[in-house]
Amino acid sequence: CLNFLPNDTTCYLVDPTQDRILHKKQKKAWDGLHDWCVTHHLVDKPVVVVGSGVEGLLMSRARSNTSKSVGLPHPDSVTINAKAWMETLDAWHLTALASVCSEAKSFLVGMALISSASSFSSSSSTGGKATPFAKHTAKAVEASRVEEEFQIECWGLVEGGHDYDRLNCSIQIHSAQFLCGSLIPSSSCD
């Protein structure tokens, strides 16, 4: 799942001078997500690239001949804290996280959804601020499909393609949320 963090979809925003409508949709879907992740798990804000594909592509390249690191240059604390959070998850939650990350192409969407589903089922607090997807799994689906839905608005829906993608995304993300929400918290099993 951590493989999605260096090139997390939510960390690439279109330049507002090139497409202000898509930029506005991305900001609406992802700003609360980034703020929540910083407040609750990551401490530092992940690097977000705003601009055309060239800048993002250059930033995501390996930064030196000795480094095999590819992806955005997030602060080390972001990766360390994301890994530490993942290590607190059991096999069921990791399975759900993998499903969401794979479908959304975003570790941050997965983190927020799994935290939301887990905290909702165990009624534990997440620092006073609800996760961006608390009780609204459809928002996670929307956050993972911002660009494709924008393309559909502009160019139309391809039957047998976009409609199946929408359905598959919704099923995968709702299933992961349902799995986490149905698990009994480990502290109540003691």
PDB file of C-alpha atoms in Angstrom:
ATOM      1  CA  CYS A   1       0.000   0.000   0.000  1.00  0.00           C
ATOM      2  CA  LEU A   2       2.872   2.358   0.734  1.00  0.00           C
ATOM      3  CA  ASN A   3       3.837   2.088  -2.929  1.00  0.00           C
ATOM      4  CA  PHE A   4       0.917   4.409  -3.710  1.00  0.00           C
ATOM      5  CA  LEU A   5       2.162   7.197  -1.411  1.00  0.00           C
ATOM      6  CA  PRO A   6       5.059   8.544  -3.528  1.00  0.00           C
ATOM      7  CA  ASN A   7       2.741   9.062  -6.516  1.00  0.00           C
ATOM      8  CA  ASP A   8      -0.555   9.494  -4.702  1.00  0.00           C
ATOM      9  CA  THR A   9      -3.218  10.730  -7.113  1.00  0.00           C
ATOM     10  CA  THR A  10      -4.413  13.334  -4.634  1.00  0.00           C
ATOM     11  CA  CYS A  11      -0.976  14.983  -4.639  1.00  0.00           C
ATOM     12  CA  TYR A  12      -1.157  16.033  -8.302  1.00  0.00           C
ATOM     13  CA  LEU A  13      -3.337  19.067  -8.977  1.00  0.00           C
ATOM     14  CA  VAL A  14      -3.936  20.595 -12.389  1.00  0.00           C
ATOM     15  CA  ASP A  15      -2.711  24.170 -12.889  1.00  0.00           C
ATOM     16  CA  PRO A  16      -5.683  26.500 -12.263  1.00  0.00           C
ATOM     17  CA  THR A  17      -4.644  28.647 -15.244  1.00  0.00           C
ATOM     18  CA  GLN A  18      -4.951  25.606 -17.512  1.00  0.00           C
ATOM     19  CA  ASP A  19      -8.209  24.233 -16.157  1.00  0.00           C
ATOM     20  CA  ARG A  20      -9.823  26.123 -13.306  1.00  0.00           C
ATOM     21  CA  ILE A  21     -12.909  23.893 -13.163  1.00  0.00           C
ATOM     22  CA  LEU A  22     -10.949  20.657 -12.681  1.00  0.00           C
ATOM     23  CA  HIS A  23      -8.620  22.401 -10.218  1.00  0.00           C
ATOM     24  CA  LYS A  24     -11.624  23.543  -8.176  1.00  0.00           C
ATOM     25  CA  LYS A  25     -13.055  19.996  -8.151  1.00  0.00           C
ATOM     26  CA  GLN A  26      -9.698  18.552  -7.056  1.00  0.00           C
ATOM     27  CA  LYS A  27      -9.322  21.092  -4.255  1.00  0.00           C
ATOM     28  CA  LYS A  28     -12.879  20.446  -3.063  1.00  0.00           C
ATOM     29  CA  ALA A  29     -12.374  16.679  -3.011  1.00  0.00           C
ATOM     30  CA  TRP A  30      -8.844  16.559  -1.606  1.00  0.00           C
ATOM     31  CA  ASP A  31      -8.066  19.566   0.637  1.00  0.00           C
ATOM     32  CA  GLY A  32      -9.985  18.221   3.631  1.00  0.00           C
ATOM     33  CA  LEU A  33      -8.318  14.857   3.072  1.00  0.00           C
ATOM     34  CA  HIS A  34      -4.796  16.300   3.197  1.00  0.00           C
ATOM     35  CA  ASP A  35      -5.579  18.400   6.279  1.00  0.00           C
ATOM     36  CA  TRP A  36      -7.071  15.407   8.087  1.00  0.00           C
ATOM     37  CA  CYS A  37      -4.089  13.174   7.263  1.00  0.00           C
ATOM     38  CA  VAL A  38      -1.673  15.781   8.618  1.00  0.00           C
ATOM     39  CA  THR A  39      -3.691  16.292  11.797  1.00  0.00           C
ATOM     40  CA  HIS A  40      -4.160  12.616  12.597  1.00  0.00           C
ATOM     41  CA  HIS A  41      -1.378  10.514  11.157  1.00  0.00           C
ATOM     42  CA  LEU A  42       1.281  12.105   8.991  1.00  0.00           C
ATOM     43  CA  VAL A  43       2.342  15.212  10.990  1.00  0.00           C
ATOM     44  CA  ASP A  44       3.874  16.877   7.917  1.00  0.00           C
ATOM     45  CA  LYS A  45       1.913  17.698   4.784  1.00  0.00           C
ATOM     46  CA  PRO A  46       2.593  15.512   1.753  1.00  0.00           C
ATOM     47  CA  VAL A  47       4.121  17.287  -1.243  1.00  0.00           C
ATOM     48  CA  VAL A  48       1.432  18.473  -3.649  1.00  0.00           C
ATOM     49  CA  VAL A  49       2.373  19.401  -7.204  1.00  0.00           C
ATOM     50  CA  VAL A  50       0.328  22.058  -8.970  1.00  0.00           C
ATOM     51  CA  GLY A  51       0.985  22.413 -12.642  1.00  0.00           C
ATOM     52  CA  SER A  52       1.186  20.676 -15.936  1.00  0.00           C
ATOM     53  CA  GLY A  53       2.325  17.102 -16.247  1.00  0.00           C
ATOM     54  CA  VAL A  54       5.923  18.111 -16.967  1.00  0.00           C
ATOM     55  CA  GLU A  55       6.611  19.537 -13.491  1.00  0.00           C
ATOM     56  CA  GLY A  56       4.986  16.564 -11.799  1.00  0.00           C
ATOM     57  CA  LEU A  57       6.867  14.163 -14.017  1.00  0.00           C
ATOM     58  CA  LEU A  58      10.197  15.828 -13.252  1.00  0.00           C
ATOM     59  CA  MET A  59       9.518  15.867  -9.514  1.00  0.00           C
ATOM     60  CA  SER A  60       8.553  12.209  -9.509  1.00  0.00           C
ATOM     61  CA  ARG A  61      11.788  11.044 -11.138  1.00  0.00           C
ATOM     62  CA  ALA A  62      14.620   9.535  -9.090  1.00  0.00           C
ATOM     63  CA  ARG A  63      16.530  12.413  -7.538  1.00  0.00           C
ATOM     64  CA  SER A  64      20.053  11.031  -7.747  1.00  0.00           C
ATOM     65  CA  ASN A  65      22.022   8.177  -9.230  1.00  0.00           C
ATOM     66  CA  THR A  66      22.395   6.540  -5.808  1.00  0.00           C
ATOM     67  CA  SER A  67      18.750   6.903  -4.810  1.00  0.00           C
ATOM     68  CA  LYS A  68      16.217   4.422  -6.126  1.00  0.00           C
ATOM     69  CA  SER A  69      13.490   6.619  -4.719  1.00  0.00           C
ATOM     70  CA  VAL A  70      10.932   7.510  -7.351  1.00  0.00           C
ATOM     71  CA  GLY A  71       7.930   9.661  -6.659  1.00  0.00           C
ATOM     72  CA  LEU A  72       7.210  12.980  -5.056  1.00  0.00           C
ATOM     73  CA  PRO A  73       9.777  14.108  -2.498  1.00  0.00           C
ATOM     74  CA  HIS A  74       7.531  13.815   0.555  1.00  0.00           C
ATOM     75  CA  PRO A  75       9.195  14.614   3.880  1.00  0.00           C
ATOM     76  CA  ASP A  76      10.655  11.467   5.448  1.00  0.00           C
ATOM     77  CA  SER A  77       8.267  11.888   8.389  1.00  0.00           C
ATOM     78  CA  VAL A  78       5.286  11.385   6.055  1.00  0.00           C
ATOM     79  CA  THR A  79       6.543   7.988   4.932  1.00  0.00           C
ATOM     80  CA  ILE A  80       7.669   6.983   8.437  1.00  0.00           C
ATOM     81  CA  ASN A  81       4.331   7.952  10.013  1.00  0.00           C
ATOM     82  CA  ALA A  82       2.346   6.282   7.224  1.00  0.00           C
ATOM     83  CA  LYS A  83       4.326   3.081   7.740  1.00  0.00           C
ATOM     84  CA  ALA A  84       3.889   3.294  11.533  1.00  0.00           C
ATOM     85  CA  TRP A  85       0.125   3.691  11.084  1.00  0.00           C
ATOM     86  CA  MET A  86       0.006   0.692   8.726  1.00  0.00           C
ATOM     87  CA  GLU A  87       1.873  -1.429  11.259  1.00  0.00           C
ATOM     88  CA  THR A  88      -0.994  -0.917  13.728  1.00  0.00           C
ATOM     89  CA  LEU A  89      -3.461  -2.578  11.336  1.00  0.00           C
ATOM     90  CA  ASP A  90      -4.395  -6.242  11.444  1.00  0.00           C
ATOM     91  CA  ALA A  91      -4.571  -8.459   8.343  1.00  0.00           C
ATOM     92  CA  TRP A  92      -8.247  -7.630   7.713  1.00  0.00           C
ATOM     93  CA  HIS A  93      -7.693  -3.879   7.782  1.00  0.00           C
ATOM     94  CA  LEU A  94      -4.585  -4.250   5.618  1.00  0.00           C
ATOM     95  CA  THR A  95      -6.634  -6.194   3.076  1.00  0.00           C
ATOM     96  CA  ALA A  96      -9.255  -3.453   3.015  1.00  0.00           C
ATOM     97  CA  LEU A  97      -6.551  -0.781   2.756  1.00  0.00           C
ATOM     98  CA  ALA A  98      -4.944  -2.589  -0.194  1.00  0.00           C
ATOM     99  CA  SER A  99      -8.305  -2.753  -1.956  1.00  0.00           C
ATOM    100  CA  VAL A 100      -8.987   0.971  -1.509  1.00  0.00           C
ATOM    101  CA  CYS A 101      -5.452   2.062  -2.414  1.00  0.00           C
ATOM    102  CA  SER A 102      -5.506  -0.065  -5.537  1.00  0.00           C
ATOM    103  CA  GLU A 103      -8.857   1.284  -6.675  1.00  0.00           C
ATOM    104  CA  ALA A 104      -8.280   4.934  -5.726  1.00  0.00           C
ATOM    105  CA  LYS A 105      -4.572   4.996  -6.657  1.00  0.00           C
ATOM    106  CA  SER A 106      -4.187   6.859  -3.397  1.00  0.00           C
ATOM    107  CA  PHE A 107      -2.735   5.869  -0.046  1.00  0.00           C
ATOM    108  CA  LEU A 108      -4.281   8.961   1.560  1.00  0.00           C
ATOM    109  CA  VAL A 109      -7.821   8.066   0.468  1.00  0.00           C
ATOM    110  CA  GLY A 110      -7.232   4.542   1.802  1.00  0.00           C
ATOM    111  CA  MET A 111      -5.893   5.826   5.121  1.00  0.00           C
ATOM    112  CA  ALA A 112      -8.852   8.137   5.662  1.00  0.00           C
ATOM    113  CA  LEU A 113     -11.436   5.544   4.675  1.00  0.00           C
ATOM    114  CA  ILE A 114      -9.972   2.748   6.807  1.00  0.00           C
ATOM    115  CA  SER A 115      -9.599   5.129   9.770  1.00  0.00           C
ATOM    116  CA  SER A 116     -13.173   6.276   9.253  1.00  0.00           C
ATOM    117  CA  ALA A 117     -14.581   2.764   9.081  1.00  0.00           C
ATOM    118  CA  SER A 118     -12.513   1.548  12.029  1.00  0.00           C
ATOM    119  CA  SER A 119     -13.226   4.524  14.283  1.00  0.00           C
ATOM    120  CA  PHE A 120     -16.921   4.422  13.381  1.00  0.00           C
ATOM    121  CA  SER A 121     -17.205   0.745  14.274  1.00  0.00           C
ATOM    122  CA  SER A 122     -15.271   1.072  17.521  1.00  0.00           C
ATOM    123  CA  SER A 123     -16.769   4.467  18.417  1.00  0.00           C
ATOM    124  CA  SER A 124     -13.308   5.790  19.190  1.00  0.00           C
ATOM    125  CA  SER A 125     -12.421   9.410  18.714  1.00  0.00           C
ATOM    126  CA  THR A 126     -10.080  10.612  15.995  1.00  0.00           C
ATOM    127  CA  GLY A 127      -8.871  13.705  17.771  1.00  0.00           C
ATOM    128  CA  GLY A 128     -12.206  15.522  17.694  1.00  0.00           C
ATOM    129  CA  LYS A 129     -12.350  15.940  13.913  1.00  0.00           C
ATOM    130  CA  ALA A 130     -14.186  13.381  11.827  1.00  0.00           C
ATOM    131  CA  THR A 131     -12.407  11.773   8.930  1.00  0.00           C
ATOM    132  CA  PRO A 132     -13.295  13.233   5.526  1.00  0.00           C
ATOM    133  CA  PHE A 133     -15.336  10.127   4.748  1.00  0.00           C
ATOM    134  CA  ALA A 134     -17.006   9.556   8.118  1.00  0.00           C
ATOM    135  CA  LYS A 135     -20.430   8.035   7.427  1.00  0.00           C
ATOM    136  CA  HIS A 136     -20.075   9.035   3.755  1.00  0.00           C
ATOM    137  CA  THR A 137     -18.232   6.327   1.856  1.00  0.00           C
ATOM    138  CA  ALA A 138     -19.569   7.813  -1.376  1.00  0.00           C
ATOM    139  CA  LYS A 139     -17.245  10.790  -0.761  1.00  0.00           C
ATOM    140  CA  ALA A 140     -14.282   8.406  -0.888  1.00  0.00           C
ATOM    141  CA  VAL A 141     -15.543   7.091  -4.211  1.00  0.00           C
ATOM    142  CA  GLU A 142     -15.900  10.670  -5.487  1.00  0.00           C
ATOM    143  CA  ALA A 143     -12.411  11.578  -4.242  1.00  0.00           C
ATOM    144  CA  SER A 144     -10.944   8.653  -6.144  1.00  0.00           C
ATOM    145  CA  ARG A 145     -12.721   9.522  -9.393  1.00  0.00           C
ATOM    146  CA  VAL A 146     -12.347  13.299  -9.719  1.00  0.00           C
ATOM    147  CA  GLU A 147     -10.475  13.338 -13.026  1.00  0.00           C
ATOM    148  CA  GLU A 148     -12.443  10.564 -14.721  1.00  0.00           C
ATOM    149  CA  GLU A 149     -15.770  12.126 -13.752  1.00  0.00           C
ATOM    150  CA  PHE A 150     -14.529  15.453 -15.103  1.00  0.00           C
ATOM    151  CA  GLN A 151     -13.627  13.782 -18.402  1.00  0.00           C
ATOM    152  CA  ILE A 152     -17.091  12.224 -18.547  1.00  0.00           C
ATOM    153  CA  GLU A 153     -18.644  15.680 -18.006  1.00  0.00           C
ATOM    154  CA  CYS A 154     -16.571  17.087 -20.860  1.00  0.00           C
ATOM    155  CA  TRP A 155     -16.585  14.265 -23.393  1.00  0.00           C
ATOM    156  CA  GLY A 156     -19.452  12.005 -22.404  1.00  0.00           C
ATOM    157  CA  LEU A 157     -19.827   8.534 -20.958  1.00  0.00           C
ATOM    158  CA  VAL A 158     -18.592   5.485 -22.820  1.00  0.00           C
ATOM    159  CA  GLU A 159     -21.044   2.665 -22.217  1.00  0.00           C
ATOM    160  CA  GLY A 160     -19.375  -0.548 -21.199  1.00  0.00           C
ATOM    161  CA  GLY A 161     -16.354   1.402 -19.997  1.00  0.00           C
ATOM    162  CA  HIS A 162     -16.948   4.358 -17.712  1.00  0.00           C
ATOM    163  CA  ASP A 163     -20.125   2.910 -16.247  1.00  0.00           C
ATOM    164  CA  TYR A 164     -18.343  -0.328 -15.304  1.00  0.00           C
ATOM    165  CA  ASP A 165     -15.422   1.648 -13.860  1.00  0.00           C
ATOM    166  CA  ARG A 166     -17.835   3.655 -11.699  1.00  0.00           C
ATOM    167  CA  LEU A 167     -19.531   0.500 -10.486  1.00  0.00           C
ATOM    168  CA  ASN A 168     -16.299  -1.370  -9.789  1.00  0.00           C
ATOM    169  CA  CYS A 169     -14.829   1.563  -7.873  1.00  0.00           C
ATOM    170  CA  SER A 170     -17.954   1.913  -5.770  1.00  0.00           C
ATOM    171  CA  ILE A 171     -18.093  -1.814  -5.018  1.00  0.00           C
ATOM    172  CA  GLN A 172     -14.414  -2.044  -4.045  1.00  0.00           C
ATOM    173  CA  ILE A 173     -14.459   0.993  -1.764  1.00  0.00           C
ATOM    174  CA  HIS A 174     -17.824   0.238  -0.149  1.00  0.00           C
ATOM    175  CA  SER A 175     -16.763  -3.387   0.392  1.00  0.00           C
ATOM    176  CA  ALA A 176     -13.570  -2.300   2.150  1.00  0.00           C
ATOM    177  CA  GLN A 177     -15.553   0.071   4.361  1.00  0.00           C
ATOM    178  CA  PHE A 178     -18.089  -2.644   5.143  1.00  0.00           C
ATOM    179  CA  LEU A 179     -15.348  -5.114   6.039  1.00  0.00           C
ATOM    180  CA  CYS A 180     -13.681  -2.692   8.454  1.00  0.00           C
ATOM    181  CA  GLY A 181     -16.988  -1.587   9.904  1.00  0.00           C
ATOM    182  CA  SER A 182     -18.038  -5.163  10.602  1.00  0.00           C
ATOM    183  CA  LEU A 183     -14.873  -6.128  12.469  1.00  0.00           C
ATOM    184  CA  ILE A 184     -14.998  -6.318  16.233  1.00  0.00           C
ATOM    185  CA  PRO A 185     -12.369  -4.063  17.812  1.00  0.00           C
ATOM    186  CA  SER A 186      -9.516  -6.179  19.194  1.00  0.00           C
ATOM    187  CA  SER A 187      -9.729  -4.439  22.589  1.00  0.00           C
ATOM    188  CA  SER A 188     -13.262  -5.800  23.123  1.00  0.00           C
ATOM    189  CA  CYS A 189     -12.054  -9.367  22.515  1.00  0.00           C
ATOM    190  CA  ASP A 190      -9.710  -9.329  25.522  1.00  0.00           C
TER     191      ASP A 190
END
